[in-house]
PDB file of C-alpha atoms in Angstrom:
ATOM      1  CA  MET L 282      27.348  -4.616 -80.707  1.00 37.00           C
ATOM      2  CA  ARG L 283      27.235  -8.071 -79.166  1.00 44.00           C
ATOM      3  CA  PRO L 284      30.333  -9.384 -77.352  1.00 44.00           C
ATOM      4  CA  GLU L 285      30.278 -12.409 -79.684  1.00 43.00           C
ATOM      5  CA  TRP L 286      30.823 -10.127 -82.683  1.00 41.00           C
ATOM      6  CA  LYS L 287      33.803  -8.455 -81.023  1.00 42.00           C
ATOM      7  CA  MET L 288      35.390 -11.781 -80.198  1.00 46.00           C
ATOM      8  CA  THR L 289      34.976 -13.006 -83.759  1.00 46.00           C
ATOM      9  CA  GLU L 290      36.421  -9.807 -85.237  1.00 47.00           C
ATOM     10  CA  GLN L 291      39.484 -10.231 -83.021  1.00 46.00           C
ATOM     11  CA  GLY L 292      40.075 -13.694 -84.439  1.00 48.00           C
ATOM     12  CA  SER L 293      39.083 -15.642 -81.331  1.00 51.00           C
ATOM     13  CA  VAL L 294      36.825 -18.693 -81.382  1.00 58.00           C
ATOM     14  CA  ALA L 295      33.531 -17.415 -80.024  1.00 71.00           C
ATOM     15  CA  PRO L 296      31.260 -19.714 -77.989  1.00 87.00           C
ATOM     16  CA  GLU L 297      27.809 -20.810 -78.970  1.00 90.00           C
ATOM     17  CA  ARG L 298      25.120 -20.632 -76.316  1.00 91.00           C
ATOM     18  CA  VAL L 299      21.903 -22.410 -75.426  1.00 92.00           C
ATOM     19  CA  VAL L 300      19.489 -20.814 -72.961  1.00 92.00           C
ATOM     20  CA  ALA L 301      16.531 -22.548 -71.312  1.00 91.00           C
ATOM     21  CA  THR L 302      13.847 -20.781 -69.280  1.00 90.00           C
ATOM     22  CA  PHE L 303      12.209 -22.722 -66.458  1.00 91.00           C
ATOM     23  CA  VAL L 304       9.059 -21.872 -64.523  1.00 86.00           C
ATOM     24  CA  SER L 305      10.668 -22.688 -61.168  1.00 87.00           C
ATOM     25  CA  ARG L 306      14.050 -22.493 -59.473  1.00 89.00           C
ATOM     26  CA  GLU L 307      13.820 -26.190 -58.543  1.00 91.00           C
ATOM     27  CA  ARG L 308      13.707 -27.247 -62.201  1.00 90.00           C
ATOM     28  CA  ALA L 309      16.576 -24.923 -63.032  1.00 92.00           C
ATOM     29  CA  ASP L 310      18.721 -26.293 -60.179  1.00 93.00           C
ATOM     30  CA  ARG L 311      17.966 -29.868 -61.266  1.00 93.00           C
ATOM     31  CA  ALA L 312      18.928 -29.040 -64.851  1.00 94.00           C
ATOM     32  CA  ILE L 313      22.240 -27.598 -63.636  1.00 94.00           C
ATOM     33  CA  ARG L 314      22.986 -30.756 -61.628  1.00 94.00           C
ATOM     34  CA  LEU L 315      22.282 -32.898 -64.694  1.00 94.00           C
ATOM     35  CA  LEU L 316      24.518 -30.712 -66.840  1.00 95.00           C
ATOM     36  CA  GLU L 317      27.363 -31.081 -64.340  1.00 94.00           C
ATOM     37  CA  ASP L 318      26.775 -34.838 -64.143  1.00 93.00           C
ATOM     38  CA  ALA L 319      27.109 -34.919 -67.935  1.00 92.00           C
ATOM     39  CA  GLY L 320      30.582 -33.424 -67.647  1.00 92.00           C
ATOM     40  CA  ILE L 321      29.834 -29.794 -68.480  1.00 92.00           C
ATOM     41  CA  PRO L 322      31.978 -27.551 -66.214  1.00 92.00           C
ATOM     42  CA  ARG L 323      30.050 -25.325 -63.796  1.00 91.00           C
ATOM     43  CA  GLY L 324      31.992 -22.331 -65.069  1.00 90.00           C
ATOM     44  CA  ARG L 325      30.266 -22.625 -68.460  1.00 91.00           C
ATOM     45  CA  ILE L 326      26.786 -22.803 -66.911  1.00 94.00           C
ATOM     46  CA  GLY L 327      24.955 -19.596 -66.075  1.00 92.00           C
ATOM     47  CA  LEU L 328      21.986 -19.194 -63.730  1.00 92.00           C
ATOM     48  CA  ASP L 329      19.721 -16.155 -64.141  1.00 88.00           C
ATOM     49  CA  ASP L 330      22.399 -14.371 -66.139  1.00 88.00           C
ATOM     50  CA  PRO L 331      21.086 -10.976 -67.418  1.00 87.00           C
ATOM     51  CA  ALA L 332      22.475 -11.794 -70.872  1.00 86.00           C
ATOM     52  CA  ASP L 333      20.481 -15.042 -70.907  1.00 85.00           C
ATOM     53  CA  GLU L 334      17.321 -13.179 -69.911  1.00 84.00           C
ATOM     54  CA  ILE L 335      17.864 -10.774 -72.817  1.00 85.00           C
ATOM     55  CA  ALA L 336      18.394 -13.710 -75.198  1.00 83.00           C
ATOM     56  CA  SER L 337      15.138 -15.291 -74.028  1.00 83.00           C
ATOM     57  CA  LEU L 338      13.221 -12.020 -74.332  1.00 81.00           C
ATOM     58  CA  GLU L 339      14.598 -11.465 -77.843  1.00 81.00           C
ATOM     59  CA  GLY L 340      13.661 -15.011 -78.796  1.00 79.00           C
ATOM     60  CA  GLN L 341      10.113 -14.581 -77.533  1.00 76.00           C
ATOM     61  CA  THR L 342       9.806 -11.297 -79.426  1.00 74.00           C
ATOM     62  CA  ARG L 343      10.999 -12.978 -82.647  1.00 74.00           C
ATOM     63  CA  GLN L 344       8.476 -15.751 -82.091  1.00 71.00           C
ATOM     64  CA  GLU L 345       5.605 -13.289 -81.698  1.00 70.00           C
ATOM     65  CA  VAL L 346       6.644 -11.435 -84.840  1.00 69.00           C
ATOM     66  CA  ASP L 347       6.980 -14.700 -86.804  1.00 68.00           C
ATOM     67  CA  GLU L 348       3.491 -15.800 -85.718  1.00 64.00           C
ATOM     68  CA  ALA L 349       1.841 -12.419 -86.340  1.00 67.00           C
ATOM     69  CA  TRP L 350      -0.598 -11.930 -89.198  1.00 68.00           C
ATOM     70  CA  ALA L 351      -1.017  -8.741 -91.202  1.00 66.00           C
ATOM     71  CA  GLY L 352      -3.573  -7.532 -93.684  1.00 62.00           C
ATOM     72  CA  PRO L 353      -4.291  -4.427 -95.761  1.00 61.00           C
ATOM     73  CA  ALA L 354      -5.239  -1.496 -93.519  1.00 55.00           C
ATOM     74  CA  LEU L 355      -5.332  -3.830 -90.491  1.00 60.00           C
ATOM     75  CA  GLY L 356      -1.719  -3.832 -89.345  1.00 63.00           C
ATOM     76  CA  ALA L 357      -0.182  -6.819 -87.587  1.00 70.00           C
ATOM     77  CA  ALA L 358      -2.127  -9.056 -85.215  1.00 75.00           C
ATOM     78  CA  THR L 359      -0.765 -11.655 -82.824  1.00 74.00           C
ATOM     79  CA  ARG L 360      -1.656 -15.340 -83.045  1.00 76.00           C
ATOM     80  CA  GLY L 361      -4.186 -14.944 -80.214  1.00 79.00           C
ATOM     81  CA  GLN L 362      -5.783 -11.902 -81.818  1.00 81.00           C
ATOM     82  CA  THR L 363      -6.057 -13.624 -85.195  1.00 83.00           C
ATOM     83  CA  LYS L 364      -7.508 -16.828 -83.761  1.00 86.00           C
ATOM     84  CA  TRP L 365     -10.148 -15.217 -81.573  1.00 88.00           C
ATOM     85  CA  ALA L 366     -10.991 -12.442 -84.017  1.00 87.00           C
ATOM     86  CA  SER L 367     -11.759 -15.132 -86.609  1.00 90.00           C
ATOM     87  CA  LEU L 368     -13.859 -17.143 -84.162  1.00 93.00           C
ATOM     88  CA  GLY L 369     -15.603 -13.985 -82.979  1.00 92.00           C
ATOM     89  CA  THR L 370     -16.390 -12.925 -86.530  1.00 93.00           C
ATOM     90  CA  VAL L 371     -18.011 -16.263 -87.379  1.00 95.00           C
ATOM     91  CA  ALA L 372     -19.904 -16.600 -84.082  1.00 95.00           C
ATOM     92  CA  GLY L 373     -20.979 -12.960 -84.073  1.00 94.00           C
ATOM     93  CA  GLY L 374     -22.112 -13.163 -87.684  1.00 94.00           C
ATOM     94  CA  VAL L 375     -24.255 -16.233 -87.040  1.00 95.00           C
ATOM     95  CA  ILE L 376     -25.834 -14.764 -83.910  1.00 96.00           C
ATOM     96  CA  GLY L 377     -26.397 -11.422 -85.620  1.00 94.00           C
ATOM     97  CA  ALA L 378     -28.039 -13.070 -88.632  1.00 94.00           C
ATOM     98  CA  VAL L 379     -30.392 -15.074 -86.396  1.00 95.00           C
ATOM     99  CA  VAL L 380     -31.334 -12.024 -84.338  1.00 94.00           C
ATOM    100  CA  GLY L 381     -31.791  -9.975 -87.505  1.00 92.00           C
ATOM    101  CA  ALA L 382     -34.022 -12.640 -89.031  1.00 91.00           C
ATOM    102  CA  LEU L 383     -36.185 -12.683 -85.898  1.00 92.00           C
ATOM    103  CA  ILE L 384     -36.517  -8.916 -86.085  1.00 91.00           C
ATOM    104  CA  GLY L 385     -37.534  -9.370 -89.718  1.00 88.00           C
ATOM    105  CA  PHE L 386     -40.722 -11.079 -88.592  1.00 89.00           C
ATOM    106  CA  ALA L 387     -41.913  -7.725 -87.261  1.00 87.00           C
ATOM    107  CA  PRO L 388     -44.013  -5.852 -89.821  1.00 85.00           C
ATOM    108  CA  ILE L 389     -42.285  -2.973 -91.590  1.00 80.00           C
ATOM    109  CA  PRO L 390     -44.523  -0.773 -93.732  1.00 82.00           C
ATOM    110  CA  GLY L 391     -43.706  -0.861 -97.418  1.00 79.00           C
ATOM    111  CA  LEU L 392     -41.498  -3.984 -97.227  1.00 82.00           C
ATOM    112  CA  ALA L 393     -42.723  -7.494 -98.007  1.00 87.00           C
ATOM    113  CA  PHE L 394     -41.981 -10.373 -95.630  1.00 88.00           C
ATOM    114  CA  ILE L 395     -39.237 -12.199 -97.599  1.00 90.00           C
ATOM    115  CA  PRO L 396     -37.252  -9.082 -98.572  1.00 89.00           C
ATOM    116  CA  ARG L 397     -37.670  -7.800 -95.009  1.00 89.00           C
ATOM    117  CA  LEU L 398     -36.318 -11.065 -93.625  1.00 90.00           C
ATOM    118  CA  ILE L 399     -33.294 -10.984 -95.967  1.00 92.00           C
ATOM    119  CA  VAL L 400     -32.477  -7.339 -95.271  1.00 92.00           C
ATOM    120  CA  CYS L 401     -32.738  -7.715 -91.490  1.00 93.00           C
ATOM    121  CA  ALA L 402     -30.672 -10.918 -91.496  1.00 93.00           C
ATOM    122  CA  ALA L 403     -27.983  -9.260 -93.658  1.00 95.00           C
ATOM    123  CA  ILE L 404     -27.820  -6.229 -91.371  1.00 94.00           C
ATOM    124  CA  GLY L 405     -27.619  -8.505 -88.324  1.00 94.00           C
ATOM    125  CA  LEU L 406     -24.886 -10.581 -89.986  1.00 95.00           C
ATOM    126  CA  VAL L 407     -22.704  -7.540 -90.692  1.00 95.00           C
ATOM    127  CA  ALA L 408     -23.302  -5.988 -87.280  1.00 95.00           C
ATOM    128  CA  GLY L 409     -22.687  -9.242 -85.397  1.00 94.00           C
ATOM    129  CA  ALA L 410     -19.549 -10.081 -87.375  1.00 93.00           C
ATOM    130  CA  THR L 411     -18.133  -6.611 -86.714  1.00 94.00           C
ATOM    131  CA  ILE L 412     -18.815  -6.855 -82.989  1.00 94.00           C
ATOM    132  CA  GLY L 413     -17.335 -10.366 -82.899  1.00 93.00           C
ATOM    133  CA  LEU L 414     -14.229  -9.251 -84.790  1.00 90.00           C
ATOM    134  CA  ILE L 415     -13.536  -6.389 -82.388  1.00 90.00           C
ATOM    135  CA  THR L 416     -14.416  -8.296 -79.217  1.00 92.00           C
ATOM    136  CA  GLY L 417     -12.523 -11.451 -80.204  1.00 89.00           C
ATOM    137  CA  GLY L 418      -9.450  -9.495 -81.258  1.00 85.00           C
ATOM    138  CA  ALA L 419      -9.445  -7.584 -77.977  1.00 86.00           C
ATOM    139  CA  ARG L 420      -9.958 -10.595 -75.705  1.00 88.00           C
ATOM    140  CA  GLY L 421      -7.832 -13.079 -77.653  1.00 83.00           C
ATOM    141  CA  PRO L 422      -4.434 -12.039 -76.258  1.00 79.00           C
ATOM    142  CA  VAL L 423      -5.818 -12.227 -72.708  1.00 82.00           C
ATOM    143  CA  ILE L 424      -7.332 -15.686 -73.252  1.00 83.00           C
ATOM    144  CA  GLU L 425      -4.116 -16.983 -74.873  1.00 76.00           C
ATOM    145  CA  GLY L 426      -1.926 -15.502 -72.119  1.00 71.00           C
ATOM    146  CA  GLU L 427      -0.134 -13.146 -74.518  1.00 64.00           C
ATOM    147  CA  THR L 428      -0.547 -10.262 -72.072  1.00 65.00           C
ATOM    148  CA  ASP L 429       1.305 -12.154 -69.326  1.00 61.00           C
ATOM    149  CA  ALA L 430       4.860 -11.200 -68.473  1.00 56.00           C
ATOM    150  CA  PRO L 431       7.423 -12.863 -70.788  1.00 57.00           C
ATOM    151  CA  ASP L 432       8.765 -16.253 -69.734  1.00 55.00           C
ATOM    152  CA  ALA L 433      12.223 -14.848 -68.989  1.00 52.00           C
ATOM    153  CA  MET L 434      10.773 -12.339 -66.516  1.00 60.00           C
ATOM    154  CA  ARG L 435       8.574 -14.909 -64.748  1.00 67.00           C
ATOM    155  CA  GLY L 436      10.982 -17.854 -64.757  1.00 81.00           C
ATOM    156  CA  VAL L 437      14.610 -18.776 -64.205  1.00 90.00           C
ATOM    157  CA  THR L 438      17.128 -19.002 -67.035  1.00 91.00           C
ATOM    158  CA  VAL L 439      19.918 -21.560 -67.352  1.00 93.00           C
ATOM    159  CA  GLY L 440      22.515 -20.946 -70.057  1.00 92.00           C
ATOM    160  CA  VAL L 441      25.439 -22.998 -71.332  1.00 94.00           C
ATOM    161  CA  SER L 442      28.313 -21.517 -73.370  1.00 92.00           C
ATOM    162  CA  SER L 443      30.763 -23.678 -75.274  1.00 92.00           C
ATOM    163  CA  THR L 444      33.003 -23.640 -78.338  1.00 89.00           C
ATOM    164  CA  SER L 445      32.167 -27.329 -78.816  1.00 89.00           C
ATOM    165  CA  ARG L 446      29.132 -27.956 -80.999  1.00 89.00           C
ATOM    166  CA  GLU L 447      28.808 -31.449 -79.551  1.00 90.00           C
ATOM    167  CA  GLU L 448      28.669 -30.028 -76.026  1.00 92.00           C
ATOM    168  CA  ILE L 449      26.002 -27.490 -77.011  1.00 91.00           C
ATOM    169  CA  LEU L 450      23.841 -30.237 -78.517  1.00 91.00           C
ATOM    170  CA  ARG L 451      24.327 -32.387 -75.410  1.00 92.00           C
ATOM    171  CA  ALA L 452      23.415 -29.475 -73.118  1.00 94.00           C
ATOM    172  CA  ARG L 453      20.369 -28.637 -75.235  1.00 92.00           C
ATOM    173  CA  LYS L 454      19.085 -32.191 -74.997  1.00 92.00           C
ATOM    174  CA  ILE L 455      19.481 -32.210 -71.205  1.00 93.00           C
ATOM    175  CA  LEU L 456      17.770 -28.830 -70.822  1.00 93.00           C
ATOM    176  CA  GLU L 457      14.840 -29.764 -73.058  1.00 90.00           C
ATOM    177  CA  ALA L 458      14.329 -33.009 -71.133  1.00 90.00           C
ATOM    178  CA  GLU L 459      13.628 -30.953 -67.997  1.00 89.00           C
ATOM    179  CA  GLY L 460      10.567 -29.307 -69.564  1.00 88.00           C
ATOM    180  CA  PRO L 461      11.510 -25.635 -70.007  1.00 90.00           C
ATOM    181  CA  SER L 462       8.910 -23.087 -71.076  1.00 85.00           C
ATOM    182  CA  ARG L 463      11.216 -22.151 -73.952  1.00 87.00           C
ATOM    183  CA  VAL L 464      14.745 -22.739 -75.269  1.00 89.00           C
ATOM    184  CA  ASP L 465      16.816 -20.350 -77.359  1.00 89.00           C
ATOM    185  CA  GLU L 466      20.073 -21.291 -79.067  1.00 88.00           C
ATOM    186  CA  LEU L 467      22.558 -18.679 -80.274  1.00 87.00           C
ATOM    187  CA  GLY L 468      25.400 -19.062 -82.746  1.00 85.00           C
ATOM    188  CA  VAL L 469      28.923 -17.672 -82.482  1.00 82.00           C
ATOM    189  CA  LYS L 470      27.772 -14.183 -83.496  1.00 79.00           C
ATOM    190  CA  GLY L 471      24.675 -14.174 -81.323  1.00 76.00           C
ATOM    191  CA  GLU L 472      22.426 -15.160 -84.210  1.00 79.00           C
ATOM    192  CA  PRO L 473      19.368 -17.260 -83.270  1.00 79.00           C
ATOM    193  CA  ARG L 474      19.584 -20.948 -84.148  1.00 76.00           C
ATOM    194  CA  LEU L 475      16.740 -22.471 -82.144  1.00 62.00           C
ATOM    195  CA  ALA L 476      13.660 -20.910 -80.570  1.00 58.00           C
ATOM    196  CA  ASP L 477      10.327 -21.658 -78.943  1.00 58.00           C
ATOM    197  CA  VAL L 478      10.617 -25.110 -77.417  1.00 60.00           C
ATOM    198  CA  ARG L 479       7.545 -25.899 -75.369  1.00 57.00           C
ATOM    199  CA  PRO L 480       6.978 -29.108 -73.380  1.00 53.00           C
ATOM    200  CA  GLY L 481       4.973 -31.493 -75.539  1.00 47.00           C
ATOM    201  CA  ASP L 482       5.125 -29.304 -78.669  1.00 46.00           C
ATOM    202  CA  PRO L 483       7.127 -29.962 -81.830  1.00 40.00           C
ATOM    203  CA  VAL L 484      10.497 -28.220 -81.762  1.00 42.00           C
ATOM    204  CA  ARG L 485      10.888 -25.360 -84.196  1.00 41.00           C
ATOM    205  CA  ARG L 486      14.194 -25.880 -85.928  1.00 38.00           C
ATOM    206  CA  GLY L 487      16.448 -22.999 -86.871  1.00 39.00           C
ATOM    207  CA  GLY L 488      19.807 -24.756 -86.998  1.00 39.00           C
ATOM    208  CA  THR L 489      21.735 -26.768 -89.520  1.00 39.00           C
ATOM    209  CA  GLU L 490      20.661 -29.984 -91.182  1.00 37.00           C
ATOM    210  CA  ASP L 491      23.233 -32.067 -89.328  1.00 40.00           C
ATOM    211  CA  GLU L 492      21.582 -31.407 -85.962  1.00 43.00           C
ATOM    212  CA  PRO L 493      19.724 -34.370 -84.466  1.00 43.00           C
ATOM    213  CA  PRO L 494      16.016 -34.024 -83.666  1.00 42.00           C
ATOM    214  CA  ALA L 495      15.515 -32.344 -80.321  1.00 42.00           C
ATOM    215  CA  THR L 496      13.382 -33.851 -77.610  1.00 42.00           C
ATOM    216  CA  THR L 497      11.000 -32.085 -75.268  1.00 39.00           C
ATOM    217  CA  GLY L 498      10.119 -32.901 -71.720  1.00 38.00           C
TER     218      GLY L 498
END
Protein backbone atom coordinates (compact mmCIF):
# COMPACT_ATOMS: atom_id res chain seq x y z
CA MET A 1 0.00 0.00 0.00
CA ARG A 2 1.30 3.43 -0.94
CA PRO A 3 2.08 5.93 1.84
CA GLU A 4 -0.31 8.38 0.14
CA TRP A 5 -3.20 5.97 0.70
CA LYS A 6 -2.37 5.62 4.39
CA MET A 7 -2.22 9.37 4.85
CA THR A 8 -5.58 9.83 3.17
CA GLU A 9 -7.22 7.08 5.24
CA GLN A 10 -6.00 8.81 8.40
CA GLY A 11 -7.73 12.02 7.36
CA SER A 12 -4.59 13.99 6.54
CA VAL A 13 -4.17 16.11 3.41
CA ALA A 14 -1.86 14.05 1.23
CA PRO A 15 0.60 15.78 -1.13
CA GLU A 16 0.58 15.54 -4.87
CA ARG A 17 3.90 14.91 -6.58
CA VAL A 18 5.56 15.67 -9.89
CA VAL A 19 8.70 13.77 -10.90
CA ALA A 20 11.02 14.69 -13.77
CA THR A 21 13.83 12.48 -15.07
CA PHE A 22 16.88 14.20 -16.54
CA VAL A 23 19.68 12.68 -18.60
CA SER A 24 22.38 14.48 -16.61
CA ARG A 25 23.05 15.65 -13.07
CA GLU A 26 23.79 19.17 -14.35
CA ARG A 27 20.26 19.56 -15.73
CA ALA A 28 18.79 18.19 -12.53
CA ASP A 29 20.82 20.60 -10.37
CA ARG A 30 19.79 23.53 -12.58
CA ALA A 31 16.13 22.52 -12.31
CA ILE A 32 16.44 22.43 -8.51
CA ARG A 33 17.96 25.93 -8.46
CA LEU A 34 15.10 27.23 -10.60
CA LEU A 35 12.54 25.58 -8.34
CA GLU A 36 14.10 27.23 -5.29
CA ASP A 37 14.24 30.58 -7.10
CA ALA A 38 10.51 30.18 -7.76
CA GLY A 39 9.88 29.95 -4.03
CA ILE A 40 9.51 26.19 -3.63
CA PRO A 41 11.20 25.14 -0.34
CA ARG A 42 14.19 22.81 -0.70
CA GLY A 43 12.60 20.44 1.80
CA ARG A 44 9.83 19.64 -0.70
CA ILE A 45 12.29 18.92 -3.52
CA GLY A 46 13.80 15.46 -3.84
CA LEU A 47 16.91 14.49 -5.80
CA ASP A 48 17.34 10.85 -6.87
CA ASP A 49 14.77 9.75 -4.31
CA PRO A 50 14.12 5.95 -4.62
CA ALA A 51 10.38 6.64 -4.50
CA ASP A 52 10.72 9.02 -7.46
CA GLU A 53 12.68 6.41 -9.41
CA ILE A 54 9.89 3.90 -8.79
CA ALA A 55 7.29 6.44 -9.93
CA SER A 56 9.24 7.05 -13.14
CA LEU A 57 9.69 3.32 -13.79
CA GLU A 58 5.97 2.71 -13.22
CA GLY A 59 5.11 5.57 -15.55
CA GLN A 60 7.36 4.22 -18.29
CA THR A 61 5.83 0.76 -17.87
CA ARG A 62 2.31 2.22 -18.19
CA GLN A 63 3.40 4.08 -21.30
CA GLU A 64 4.73 0.92 -22.93
CA VAL A 65 1.54 -0.96 -22.11
CA ASP A 66 -0.63 1.89 -23.45
CA GLU A 67 1.34 1.96 -26.72
CA ALA A 68 1.42 -1.83 -27.16
CA TRP A 69 -0.60 -3.51 -29.90
CA ALA A 70 -2.21 -6.93 -29.65
CA GLY A 71 -3.78 -9.27 -32.14
CA PRO A 72 -5.38 -12.72 -32.20
CA ALA A 73 -2.80 -15.42 -31.47
CA LEU A 74 -0.01 -12.80 -31.63
CA GLY A 75 0.06 -11.46 -28.09
CA ALA A 76 1.13 -7.90 -27.32
CA ALA A 77 3.82 -6.08 -29.28
CA THR A 78 5.57 -2.84 -28.38
CA ARG A 79 5.39 0.28 -30.54
CA GLY A 80 8.84 -0.48 -31.98
CA GLN A 81 7.94 -4.08 -32.75
CA THR A 82 4.69 -3.08 -34.43
CA LYS A 83 6.28 -0.33 -36.52
CA TRP A 84 9.23 -2.36 -37.79
CA ALA A 85 7.29 -5.60 -38.18
CA SER A 86 4.87 -3.73 -40.46
CA LEU A 87 7.69 -2.16 -42.46
CA GLY A 88 9.51 -5.49 -42.63
CA THR A 89 6.39 -7.28 -43.84
CA VAL A 90 5.85 -4.81 -46.69
CA ALA A 91 9.52 -4.61 -47.71
CA GLY A 92 10.05 -8.35 -47.39
CA GLY A 93 6.91 -9.08 -49.37
CA VAL A 94 7.95 -6.81 -52.23
CA ILE A 95 11.48 -8.21 -52.37
CA GLY A 96 10.20 -11.78 -52.12
CA ALA A 97 7.69 -11.23 -54.93
CA VAL A 98 10.38 -9.78 -57.20
CA VAL A 99 12.80 -12.61 -56.47
CA GLY A 100 10.02 -15.16 -56.94
CA ALA A 101 9.04 -13.63 -60.27
CA LEU A 102 12.65 -13.81 -61.46
CA ILE A 103 12.79 -17.46 -60.48
CA GLY A 104 9.57 -17.92 -62.46
CA PHE A 105 11.46 -17.18 -65.66
CA ALA A 106 13.27 -20.50 -65.22
CA PRO A 107 11.53 -23.32 -67.09
CA ILE A 108 9.51 -25.72 -64.95
CA PRO A 109 8.23 -28.83 -66.72
CA GLY A 110 4.46 -29.05 -66.92
CA LEU A 111 3.83 -25.39 -65.98
CA ALA A 112 3.23 -22.62 -68.52
CA PHE A 113 5.12 -19.33 -68.28
CA ILE A 114 2.35 -17.04 -66.94
CA PRO A 115 1.04 -19.46 -64.28
CA ARG A 116 4.64 -20.24 -63.33
CA LEU A 117 5.39 -16.55 -62.92
CA ILE A 118 2.29 -16.00 -60.74
CA VAL A 119 2.94 -19.04 -58.55
CA CYS A 120 6.61 -18.19 -57.98
CA ALA A 121 5.83 -14.53 -57.25
CA ALA A 122 3.09 -15.54 -54.77
CA ILE A 123 5.41 -17.97 -52.99
CA GLY A 124 8.13 -15.31 -52.86
CA LEU A 125 5.64 -12.74 -51.54
CA VAL A 126 4.53 -14.99 -48.67
CA ALA A 127 8.05 -16.10 -47.82
CA GLY A 128 9.49 -12.58 -47.95
CA ALA A 129 6.65 -11.08 -45.90
CA THR A 130 7.09 -13.76 -43.23
CA ILE A 131 10.83 -13.18 -43.01
CA GLY A 132 10.29 -9.41 -42.89
CA LEU A 133 7.66 -9.74 -40.17
CA ILE A 134 9.93 -11.82 -37.94
CA THR A 135 13.10 -9.84 -38.62
CA GLY A 136 11.43 -6.43 -38.27
CA GLY A 137 9.66 -7.43 -35.07
CA ALA A 138 12.91 -8.71 -33.58
CA ARG A 139 15.06 -5.71 -34.54
CA GLY A 140 12.44 -3.00 -33.98
CA PRO A 141 12.87 -2.66 -30.20
CA VAL A 142 16.65 -2.39 -30.64
CA ILE A 143 16.36 0.27 -33.36
CA GLU A 144 13.82 2.27 -31.32
CA GLY A 145 15.91 2.02 -28.14
CA GLU A 146 13.25 0.03 -26.29
CA THR A 147 15.87 -2.42 -25.04
CA ASP A 148 17.86 0.37 -23.35
CA ALA A 149 17.72 0.76 -19.60
CA PRO A 150 14.68 2.78 -18.44
CA ASP A 151 15.11 6.54 -18.17
CA ALA A 152 14.92 6.46 -14.37
CA MET A 153 17.84 4.03 -14.18
CA ARG A 154 20.01 5.99 -16.64
CA GLY A 155 19.14 9.52 -15.51
CA VAL A 156 18.58 11.64 -12.42
CA THR A 157 15.15 12.23 -10.93
CA VAL A 158 13.90 15.47 -9.39
CA GLY A 159 10.61 15.32 -7.50
CA VAL A 160 8.43 17.99 -5.90
CA SER A 161 5.75 17.22 -3.29
CA SER A 162 3.11 19.74 -2.31
CA THR A 163 -0.46 19.96 -1.03
CA SER A 164 -0.90 23.06 -3.20
CA ARG A 165 -2.16 22.33 -6.70
CA GLU A 166 -0.89 25.70 -7.87
CA GLU A 167 2.61 24.87 -6.63
CA ILE A 168 2.58 21.49 -8.38
CA LEU A 169 1.59 23.13 -11.67
CA ARG A 170 4.30 25.77 -11.22
CA ALA A 171 6.92 23.11 -10.45
CA ARG A 172 5.81 21.01 -13.43
CA LYS A 173 6.20 23.95 -15.78
CA ILE A 174 9.71 24.68 -14.50
CA LEU A 175 10.76 21.03 -14.75
CA GLU A 176 9.40 20.61 -18.28
CA ALA A 177 11.20 23.77 -19.41
CA GLU A 178 14.52 22.11 -18.54
CA GLY A 179 13.99 19.34 -21.11
CA PRO A 180 13.51 16.15 -19.07
CA SER A 181 13.38 12.76 -20.78
CA ARG A 182 10.03 12.19 -19.08
CA VAL A 183 7.73 13.68 -16.43
CA ASP A 184 5.28 11.80 -14.23
CA GLU A 185 2.66 13.47 -12.05
CA LEU A 186 0.95 11.65 -9.18
CA GLY A 187 -2.25 12.55 -7.36
CA VAL A 188 -2.91 12.43 -3.63
CA LYS A 189 -3.35 8.64 -3.68
CA GLY A 190 -0.39 7.97 -5.94
CA GLU A 191 -2.57 7.72 -9.03
CA PRO A 192 -0.92 8.83 -12.30
CA ARG A 193 -2.04 12.21 -13.62
CA LEU A 194 0.60 13.02 -16.23
CA ALA A 195 3.07 10.81 -18.07
CA ASP A 196 5.53 10.68 -20.94
CA VAL A 197 6.71 14.23 -21.52
CA ARG A 198 9.50 14.29 -24.07
CA PRO A 199 11.37 17.41 -25.22
CA GLY A 200 9.74 18.66 -28.41
CA ASP A 201 6.83 16.18 -28.27
CA PRO A 202 3.19 16.96 -27.47
CA VAL A 203 2.40 16.43 -23.80
CA ARG A 204 0.13 13.51 -23.04
CA ARG A 205 -2.50 14.80 -20.67
CA GLY A 206 -3.87 12.69 -17.85
CA GLY A 207 -5.06 15.40 -15.47
CA THR A 208 -8.14 17.52 -15.06
CA GLU A 209 -9.61 19.92 -17.58
CA ASP A 210 -8.69 22.98 -15.53
CA GLU A 211 -4.96 22.35 -15.96
CA PRO A 212 -3.17 24.74 -18.31
CA PRO A 213 -1.33 23.34 -21.34
CA ALA A 214 2.11 22.12 -20.37
CA THR A 215 5.22 23.26 -22.16
CA THR A 216 8.25 21.20 -23.11
CA GLY A 217 11.84 22.22 -23.32
